[in-house]
Amino acid sequence: DTGVSQDPRHKITKRGQNVTFRCDPISEHNRLYWYRQTLGQGPEFLTYFQNEAQLEKSRLLSDRFSAERPKGSFSTLEIQRTEQGDSAMYLCASSGSGEGWETQYFGPGTRLLVL
Amino acid sequence: AQSVTQPDIHITVSEGASLELRCNYSYGATPYLFWYVQSPGQGLQLLLKYFSGDTLVQGIKGFEAEFKRSQSSFNLRKPSVHWSDAAEYFCAVGARAGGTSYGKLTFGQGTILTVHP
């Protein structure tokens, strides 16, 4: 069990560019979550997948944001036409099914800076 | 809607002193409650969780927390703080299965812990 991994760990981009982040959950976990954390705040929920189905999206996830989990394994989060307000840490978490499904395990995060 | 309040943004303690971090939640039923710790630039590590049963739960690194339904609180405690405990601590509430937002965690703003030698 290698834990949740995220790539890249850091990303600097210019306003208006598109960026894509990847999350690899713990291998047997079928639930996957994305959160966003801005400086001085707790993480805020963005979206949730169960297997390949995206079951919930926060209103924080504007039309410029899209997330996928095509084969129910890794997930990608894409931000189009980035804005300076998108600068944040993007955290991915996963959890299993059955007993203990409520416990989410977090990756190290991708820190995005939009110039 | 569920919410979490951590009243203390920053707490400073001396090494060896006891610690209590406060957490108050709002949720329509019995919640799932969690404490996570985050070191600078890192992801979140689970310290402990409460689902049901004994209201005093033990976690890793010598931490414990007590669920008090009447006070809607889930305070984190440690009898003797070590310098390595310096980090940011987040309380979170999770919705139970069957709700419209099951799986989603709502976090508090966090409490930064500084430990003086």
PDB file of C-alpha atoms in Angstrom:
ATOM      1  CA  ASP A   1       0.000   0.000   0.000  1.00  0.00           C
ATOM      2  CA  THR A   2       1.755   3.106  -1.250  1.00  0.00           C
ATOM      3  CA  GLY A   3      -0.922   5.568  -0.246  1.00  0.00           C
ATOM      4  CA  VAL A   4      -2.560   8.240  -2.356  1.00  0.00           C
ATOM      5  CA  SER A   5      -0.220   9.908  -4.837  1.00  0.00           C
ATOM      6  CA  GLN A   6      -0.659  13.160  -6.743  1.00  0.00           C
ATOM      7  CA  ASP A   7       1.199  14.603  -9.667  1.00  0.00           C
ATOM      8  CA  PRO A   8       2.600  17.159 -10.059  1.00  0.00           C
ATOM      9  CA  ARG A   9       3.355  18.352  -6.546  1.00  0.00           C
ATOM     10  CA  HIS A  10       3.773  21.927  -7.691  1.00  0.00           C
ATOM     11  CA  LYS A  11       2.544  23.795 -10.746  1.00  0.00           C
ATOM     12  CA  ILE A  12       3.147  27.387 -11.772  1.00  0.00           C
ATOM     13  CA  THR A  13       1.165  28.651 -14.712  1.00  0.00           C
ATOM     14  CA  LYS A  14       0.153  31.882 -16.343  1.00  0.00           C
ATOM     15  CA  ARG A  15      -3.377  33.176 -16.204  1.00  0.00           C
ATOM     16  CA  GLY A  16      -5.454  31.793 -19.051  1.00  0.00           C
ATOM     17  CA  GLN A  17      -3.535  28.533 -19.405  1.00  0.00           C
ATOM     18  CA  ASN A  18      -5.052  25.100 -18.842  1.00  0.00           C
ATOM     19  CA  VAL A  19      -3.680  22.751 -16.196  1.00  0.00           C
ATOM     20  CA  THR A  20      -4.328  19.104 -15.379  1.00  0.00           C
ATOM     21  CA  PHE A  21      -3.624  17.277 -12.150  1.00  0.00           C
ATOM     22  CA  ARG A  22      -3.548  13.553 -11.582  1.00  0.00           C
ATOM     23  CA  CYS A  23      -4.488  11.514  -8.526  1.00  0.00           C
ATOM     24  CA  ASP A  24      -3.770   7.831  -7.975  1.00  0.00           C
ATOM     25  CA  PRO A  25      -5.816   6.486  -5.064  1.00  0.00           C
ATOM     26  CA  ILE A  26      -5.007   3.558  -2.813  1.00  0.00           C
ATOM     27  CA  SER A  27      -5.371   0.595  -5.115  1.00  0.00           C
ATOM     28  CA  GLU A  28      -8.410  -1.122  -3.606  1.00  0.00           C
ATOM     29  CA  HIS A  29     -10.332   2.103  -2.918  1.00  0.00           C
ATOM     30  CA  ASN A  30     -13.374   2.744  -5.081  1.00  0.00           C
ATOM     31  CA  ARG A  31     -14.210   6.189  -3.706  1.00  0.00           C
ATOM     32  CA  LEU A  32     -12.219   9.247  -4.705  1.00  0.00           C
ATOM     33  CA  TYR A  33     -12.582  12.867  -3.609  1.00  0.00           C
ATOM     34  CA  TRP A  34     -11.107  16.209  -4.657  1.00  0.00           C
ATOM     35  CA  TYR A  35     -10.759  19.127  -2.266  1.00  0.00           C
ATOM     36  CA  ARG A  36      -9.321  22.615  -2.607  1.00  0.00           C
ATOM     37  CA  GLN A  37      -7.453  24.362   0.178  1.00  0.00           C
ATOM     38  CA  THR A  38      -6.597  28.046   0.097  1.00  0.00           C
ATOM     39  CA  LEU A  39      -4.138  29.693   2.435  1.00  0.00           C
ATOM     40  CA  GLY A  40      -5.341  29.801   6.017  1.00  0.00           C
ATOM     41  CA  GLN A  41      -8.446  27.745   5.338  1.00  0.00           C
ATOM     42  CA  GLY A  42      -9.520  24.176   5.725  1.00  0.00           C
ATOM     43  CA  PRO A  43     -10.031  21.992   2.655  1.00  0.00           C
ATOM     44  CA  GLU A  44     -13.279  22.505   0.754  1.00  0.00           C
ATOM     45  CA  PHE A  45     -15.036  19.689  -1.048  1.00  0.00           C
ATOM     46  CA  LEU A  46     -15.025  19.855  -4.843  1.00  0.00           C
ATOM     47  CA  THR A  47     -16.251  16.535  -6.184  1.00  0.00           C
ATOM     48  CA  TYR A  48     -16.686  12.841  -5.452  1.00  0.00           C
ATOM     49  CA  PHE A  49     -16.424   9.662  -7.515  1.00  0.00           C
ATOM     50  CA  GLN A  50     -17.607   6.193  -6.749  1.00  0.00           C
ATOM     51  CA  ASN A  51     -15.803   3.980  -9.220  1.00  0.00           C
ATOM     52  CA  GLU A  52     -16.044   5.877 -12.520  1.00  0.00           C
ATOM     53  CA  ALA A  53     -19.259   7.705 -11.679  1.00  0.00           C
ATOM     54  CA  GLN A  54     -19.078  11.318 -10.565  1.00  0.00           C
ATOM     55  CA  LEU A  55     -21.821  11.420  -7.939  1.00  0.00           C
ATOM     56  CA  GLU A  56     -21.500  14.878  -6.478  1.00  0.00           C
ATOM     57  CA  LYS A  57     -20.095  18.242  -7.499  1.00  0.00           C
ATOM     58  CA  SER A  58     -19.751  21.310  -5.331  1.00  0.00           C
ATOM     59  CA  ARG A  59     -20.954  24.671  -6.554  1.00  0.00           C
ATOM     60  CA  LEU A  60     -17.293  25.656  -6.189  1.00  0.00           C
ATOM     61  CA  LEU A  61     -16.624  23.568  -9.290  1.00  0.00           C
ATOM     62  CA  SER A  62     -17.281  26.140 -11.971  1.00  0.00           C
ATOM     63  CA  ASP A  63     -17.630  25.378 -15.667  1.00  0.00           C
ATOM     64  CA  ARG A  64     -13.878  25.815 -16.037  1.00  0.00           C
ATOM     65  CA  PHE A  65     -13.267  22.793 -13.825  1.00  0.00           C
ATOM     66  CA  SER A  66     -13.737  19.213 -14.953  1.00  0.00           C
ATOM     67  CA  ALA A  67     -12.858  15.957 -13.260  1.00  0.00           C
ATOM     68  CA  GLU A  68     -12.781  12.468 -14.637  1.00  0.00           C
ATOM     69  CA  ARG A  69     -12.118   8.969 -13.449  1.00  0.00           C
ATOM     70  CA  PRO A  70     -12.469   7.000 -16.674  1.00  0.00           C
ATOM     71  CA  LYS A  71     -11.641   3.489 -15.499  1.00  0.00           C
ATOM     72  CA  GLY A  72     -12.456   3.841 -11.838  1.00  0.00           C
ATOM     73  CA  SER A  73      -8.806   4.006 -10.897  1.00  0.00           C
ATOM     74  CA  PHE A  74      -6.829   7.252 -11.259  1.00  0.00           C
ATOM     75  CA  SER A  75      -8.556  10.604 -11.613  1.00  0.00           C
ATOM     76  CA  THR A  76      -7.713  13.864 -13.329  1.00  0.00           C
ATOM     77  CA  LEU A  77      -8.778  17.376 -12.459  1.00  0.00           C
ATOM     78  CA  GLU A  78      -8.515  19.931 -15.238  1.00  0.00           C
ATOM     79  CA  ILE A  79      -8.812  23.678 -14.879  1.00  0.00           C
ATOM     80  CA  GLN A  80      -9.327  25.616 -18.092  1.00  0.00           C
ATOM     81  CA  ARG A  81      -8.476  29.282 -18.537  1.00  0.00           C
ATOM     82  CA  THR A  82      -6.904  29.535 -15.107  1.00  0.00           C
ATOM     83  CA  GLU A  83      -7.449  32.626 -12.992  1.00  0.00           C
ATOM     84  CA  GLN A  84      -5.384  33.974 -10.121  1.00  0.00           C
ATOM     85  CA  GLY A  85      -8.162  32.956  -7.753  1.00  0.00           C
ATOM     86  CA  ASP A  86      -7.515  29.327  -8.675  1.00  0.00           C
ATOM     87  CA  SER A  87      -4.200  29.440  -6.807  1.00  0.00           C
ATOM     88  CA  ALA A  88      -4.566  26.874  -4.043  1.00  0.00           C
ATOM     89  CA  MET A  89      -3.581  23.416  -2.880  1.00  0.00           C
ATOM     90  CA  TYR A  90      -5.621  20.703  -4.600  1.00  0.00           C
ATOM     91  CA  LEU A  91      -5.988  17.627  -2.455  1.00  0.00           C
ATOM     92  CA  CYS A  92      -7.131  14.187  -3.476  1.00  0.00           C
ATOM     93  CA  ALA A  93      -8.429  11.566  -1.052  1.00  0.00           C
ATOM     94  CA  SER A  94      -9.681   8.022  -1.374  1.00  0.00           C
ATOM     95  CA  SER A  95     -11.675   5.598   0.710  1.00  0.00           C
ATOM     96  CA  GLY A  96     -12.775   2.008   0.395  1.00  0.00           C
ATOM     97  CA  SER A  97     -16.123   0.264   0.551  1.00  0.00           C
ATOM     98  CA  GLY A  98     -17.523  -1.753   3.396  1.00  0.00           C
ATOM     99  CA  GLU A  99     -16.356  -1.223   6.932  1.00  0.00           C
ATOM    100  CA  GLY A 100     -14.277   1.909   7.277  1.00  0.00           C
ATOM    101  CA  TRP A 101     -15.533   3.472   4.039  1.00  0.00           C
ATOM    102  CA  GLU A 102     -16.023   6.771   5.824  1.00  0.00           C
ATOM    103  CA  THR A 103     -12.316   7.254   6.439  1.00  0.00           C
ATOM    104  CA  GLN A 104     -10.594   9.254   3.741  1.00  0.00           C
ATOM    105  CA  TYR A 105      -6.859   9.045   3.141  1.00  0.00           C
ATOM    106  CA  PHE A 106      -5.275  12.106   1.621  1.00  0.00           C
ATOM    107  CA  GLY A 107      -2.500  12.549  -0.877  1.00  0.00           C
ATOM    108  CA  PRO A 108       0.268  15.168  -0.533  1.00  0.00           C
ATOM    109  CA  GLY A 109      -1.578  17.641  -2.727  1.00  0.00           C
ATOM    110  CA  THR A 110      -0.757  19.687  -5.815  1.00  0.00           C
ATOM    111  CA  ARG A 111       0.055  23.315  -5.113  1.00  0.00           C
ATOM    112  CA  LEU A 112      -1.038  25.569  -7.979  1.00  0.00           C
ATOM    113  CA  LEU A 113       0.182  29.117  -8.444  1.00  0.00           C
ATOM    114  CA  VAL A 114      -1.413  31.189 -11.183  1.00  0.00           C
ATOM    115  CA  LEU A 115       0.584  34.260 -12.175  1.00  0.00           C
TER     116      LEU A 115
ATOM    117  CA  ALA B   1     -26.003  21.891   6.090  1.00  0.00           C
ATOM    118  CA  GLN B   2     -23.106  20.596   8.098  1.00  0.00           C
ATOM    119  CA  SER B   3     -20.462  22.963   9.473  1.00  0.00           C
ATOM    120  CA  VAL B   4     -17.433  22.940  11.761  1.00  0.00           C
ATOM    121  CA  THR B   5     -16.032  25.714  13.918  1.00  0.00           C
ATOM    122  CA  GLN B   6     -12.563  25.734  15.371  1.00  0.00           C
ATOM    123  CA  PRO B   7     -12.560  28.819  17.608  1.00  0.00           C
ATOM    124  CA  ASP B   8      -8.800  29.026  18.061  1.00  0.00           C
ATOM    125  CA  ILE B   9      -6.812  30.005  14.990  1.00  0.00           C
ATOM    126  CA  HIS B  10      -3.450  29.782  16.753  1.00  0.00           C
ATOM    127  CA  ILE B  11      -2.389  28.123  20.016  1.00  0.00           C
ATOM    128  CA  THR B  12       1.037  28.204  21.622  1.00  0.00           C
ATOM    129  CA  VAL B  13       2.090  25.746  24.307  1.00  0.00           C
ATOM    130  CA  SER B  14       5.335  24.769  25.963  1.00  0.00           C
ATOM    131  CA  GLU B  15       6.800  21.354  25.324  1.00  0.00           C
ATOM    132  CA  GLY B  16       5.516  18.930  27.929  1.00  0.00           C
ATOM    133  CA  ALA B  17       2.375  20.930  28.626  1.00  0.00           C
ATOM    134  CA  SER B  18      -1.106  19.568  28.042  1.00  0.00           C
ATOM    135  CA  LEU B  19      -3.107  20.515  24.969  1.00  0.00           C
ATOM    136  CA  GLU B  20      -6.763  20.889  24.110  1.00  0.00           C
ATOM    137  CA  LEU B  21      -7.962  21.986  20.679  1.00  0.00           C
ATOM    138  CA  ARG B  22     -11.611  22.893  20.412  1.00  0.00           C
ATOM    139  CA  CYS B  23     -14.041  21.805  17.731  1.00  0.00           C
ATOM    140  CA  ASN B  24     -17.771  22.465  17.490  1.00  0.00           C
ATOM    141  CA  TYR B  25     -19.917  21.012  14.740  1.00  0.00           C
ATOM    142  CA  SER B  26     -23.373  21.432  13.325  1.00  0.00           C
ATOM    143  CA  TYR B  27     -25.085  18.405  11.823  1.00  0.00           C
ATOM    144  CA  GLY B  28     -28.661  17.177  11.746  1.00  0.00           C
ATOM    145  CA  ALA B  29     -27.962  13.709  13.099  1.00  0.00           C
ATOM    146  CA  THR B  30     -25.141  11.795  14.707  1.00  0.00           C
ATOM    147  CA  PRO B  31     -22.114  12.728  12.676  1.00  0.00           C
ATOM    148  CA  TYR B  32     -18.908  11.080  11.748  1.00  0.00           C
ATOM    149  CA  LEU B  33     -16.110  13.188  13.266  1.00  0.00           C
ATOM    150  CA  PHE B  34     -12.444  13.316  12.427  1.00  0.00           C
ATOM    151  CA  TRP B  35      -9.256  15.071  13.419  1.00  0.00           C
ATOM    152  CA  TYR B  36      -6.523  15.458  10.820  1.00  0.00           C
ATOM    153  CA  VAL B  37      -3.057  16.980  11.137  1.00  0.00           C
ATOM    154  CA  GLN B  38      -1.205  18.803   8.375  1.00  0.00           C
ATOM    155  CA  SER B  39       2.474  19.677   8.364  1.00  0.00           C
ATOM    156  CA  PRO B  40       3.595  22.602   6.187  1.00  0.00           C
ATOM    157  CA  GLY B  41       3.218  21.857   2.485  1.00  0.00           C
ATOM    158  CA  GLN B  42       1.903  18.373   3.147  1.00  0.00           C
ATOM    159  CA  GLY B  43      -1.369  16.510   2.866  1.00  0.00           C
ATOM    160  CA  LEU B  44      -3.594  15.545   5.753  1.00  0.00           C
ATOM    161  CA  GLN B  45      -2.877  12.687   8.142  1.00  0.00           C
ATOM    162  CA  LEU B  46      -5.723  11.113  10.080  1.00  0.00           C
ATOM    163  CA  LEU B  47      -5.248  11.327  13.857  1.00  0.00           C
ATOM    164  CA  LEU B  48      -8.494   9.756  15.021  1.00  0.00           C
ATOM    165  CA  LYS B  49     -12.168   9.333  14.222  1.00  0.00           C
ATOM    166  CA  TYR B  50     -15.509   8.885  15.941  1.00  0.00           C
ATOM    167  CA  PHE B  51     -18.363   6.917  14.421  1.00  0.00           C
ATOM    168  CA  SER B  52     -20.331   5.504  17.330  1.00  0.00           C
ATOM    169  CA  GLY B  53     -19.940   3.820  20.687  1.00  0.00           C
ATOM    170  CA  ASP B  54     -17.441   4.989  23.269  1.00  0.00           C
ATOM    171  CA  THR B  55     -17.355   8.770  23.195  1.00  0.00           C
ATOM    172  CA  LEU B  56     -13.674   8.908  24.132  1.00  0.00           C
ATOM    173  CA  VAL B  57     -11.572   7.845  21.184  1.00  0.00           C
ATOM    174  CA  GLN B  58      -7.868   7.213  21.072  1.00  0.00           C
ATOM    175  CA  GLY B  59      -5.711   8.083  18.108  1.00  0.00           C
ATOM    176  CA  ILE B  60      -2.150   8.030  16.948  1.00  0.00           C
ATOM    177  CA  LYS B  61       0.728   9.966  18.511  1.00  0.00           C
ATOM    178  CA  GLY B  62      -0.908   9.946  21.945  1.00  0.00           C
ATOM    179  CA  PHE B  63      -3.925  12.052  20.953  1.00  0.00           C
ATOM    180  CA  GLU B  64      -7.470  11.481  22.144  1.00  0.00           C
ATOM    181  CA  ALA B  65     -10.780  13.219  21.564  1.00  0.00           C
ATOM    182  CA  GLU B  66     -14.117  13.224  23.318  1.00  0.00           C
ATOM    183  CA  PHE B  67     -17.481  13.429  21.572  1.00  0.00           C
ATOM    184  CA  LYS B  68     -20.028  15.416  23.574  1.00  0.00           C
ATOM    185  CA  ARG B  69     -23.401  15.372  21.886  1.00  0.00           C
ATOM    186  CA  SER B  70     -24.970  17.873  24.292  1.00  0.00           C
ATOM    187  CA  GLN B  71     -22.289  20.436  23.466  1.00  0.00           C
ATOM    188  CA  SER B  72     -21.880  19.491  19.779  1.00  0.00           C
ATOM    189  CA  SER B  73     -18.175  19.276  20.468  1.00  0.00           C
ATOM    190  CA  PHE B  74     -15.301  16.983  19.608  1.00  0.00           C
ATOM    191  CA  ASN B  75     -12.247  18.421  21.334  1.00  0.00           C
ATOM    192  CA  LEU B  76      -8.778  17.026  20.765  1.00  0.00           C
ATOM    193  CA  ARG B  77      -6.450  16.504  23.715  1.00  0.00           C
ATOM    194  CA  LYS B  78      -2.933  15.401  24.472  1.00  0.00           C
ATOM    195  CA  PRO B  79      -1.506  15.190  27.989  1.00  0.00           C
ATOM    196  CA  SER B  80       2.070  16.135  27.081  1.00  0.00           C
ATOM    197  CA  VAL B  81       2.976  17.918  23.864  1.00  0.00           C
ATOM    198  CA  HIS B  82       6.189  17.199  21.955  1.00  0.00           C
ATOM    199  CA  TRP B  83       7.980  19.679  19.699  1.00  0.00           C
ATOM    200  CA  SER B  84       7.162  17.433  16.730  1.00  0.00           C
ATOM    201  CA  ASP B  85       3.441  18.055  17.311  1.00  0.00           C
ATOM    202  CA  ALA B  86       3.784  21.561  15.892  1.00  0.00           C
ATOM    203  CA  ALA B  87       1.491  21.591  12.843  1.00  0.00           C
ATOM    204  CA  GLU B  88      -1.992  22.620  11.786  1.00  0.00           C
ATOM    205  CA  TYR B  89      -4.920  20.607  13.046  1.00  0.00           C
ATOM    206  CA  PHE B  90      -8.265  20.245  11.308  1.00  0.00           C
ATOM    207  CA  CYS B  91     -11.534  18.958  12.668  1.00  0.00           C
ATOM    208  CA  ALA B  92     -13.975  17.570  10.113  1.00  0.00           C
ATOM    209  CA  VAL B  93     -17.510  16.237  10.036  1.00  0.00           C
ATOM    210  CA  GLY B  94     -18.689  13.656   7.546  1.00  0.00           C
ATOM    211  CA  ALA B  95     -22.181  12.870   6.356  1.00  0.00           C
ATOM    212  CA  ARG B  96     -23.521   9.384   6.876  1.00  0.00           C
ATOM    213  CA  ALA B  97     -24.511   7.148   4.001  1.00  0.00           C
ATOM    214  CA  GLY B  98     -27.970   7.759   2.639  1.00  0.00           C
ATOM    215  CA  GLY B  99     -27.764  11.513   2.871  1.00  0.00           C
ATOM    216  CA  THR B 100     -27.430  13.647  -0.189  1.00  0.00           C
ATOM    217  CA  SER B 101     -23.790  14.369   0.528  1.00  0.00           C
ATOM    218  CA  TYR B 102     -22.543  11.127   1.922  1.00  0.00           C
ATOM    219  CA  GLY B 103     -18.785  10.810   1.857  1.00  0.00           C
ATOM    220  CA  LYS B 104     -18.222  14.554   1.776  1.00  0.00           C
ATOM    221  CA  LEU B 105     -16.111  15.995   4.603  1.00  0.00           C
ATOM    222  CA  THR B 106     -16.636  19.517   5.886  1.00  0.00           C
ATOM    223  CA  PHE B 107     -13.573  20.950   7.585  1.00  0.00           C
ATOM    224  CA  GLY B 108     -13.037  23.661  10.128  1.00  0.00           C
ATOM    225  CA  GLN B 109     -10.676  26.536   9.492  1.00  0.00           C
ATOM    226  CA  GLY B 110      -7.867  24.812  11.345  1.00  0.00           C
ATOM    227  CA  THR B 111      -5.803  25.542  14.445  1.00  0.00           C
ATOM    228  CA  ILE B 112      -2.089  26.200  14.131  1.00  0.00           C
ATOM    229  CA  LEU B 113      -0.133  24.727  17.024  1.00  0.00           C
ATOM    230  CA  THR B 114       3.208  26.221  17.983  1.00  0.00           C
ATOM    231  CA  VAL B 115       5.334  24.404  20.560  1.00  0.00           C
ATOM    232  CA  HIS B 116       7.947  26.299  22.574  1.00  0.00           C
ATOM    233  CA  PRO B 117      10.943  24.359  23.901  1.00  0.00           C
TER     234      PRO B 117
END
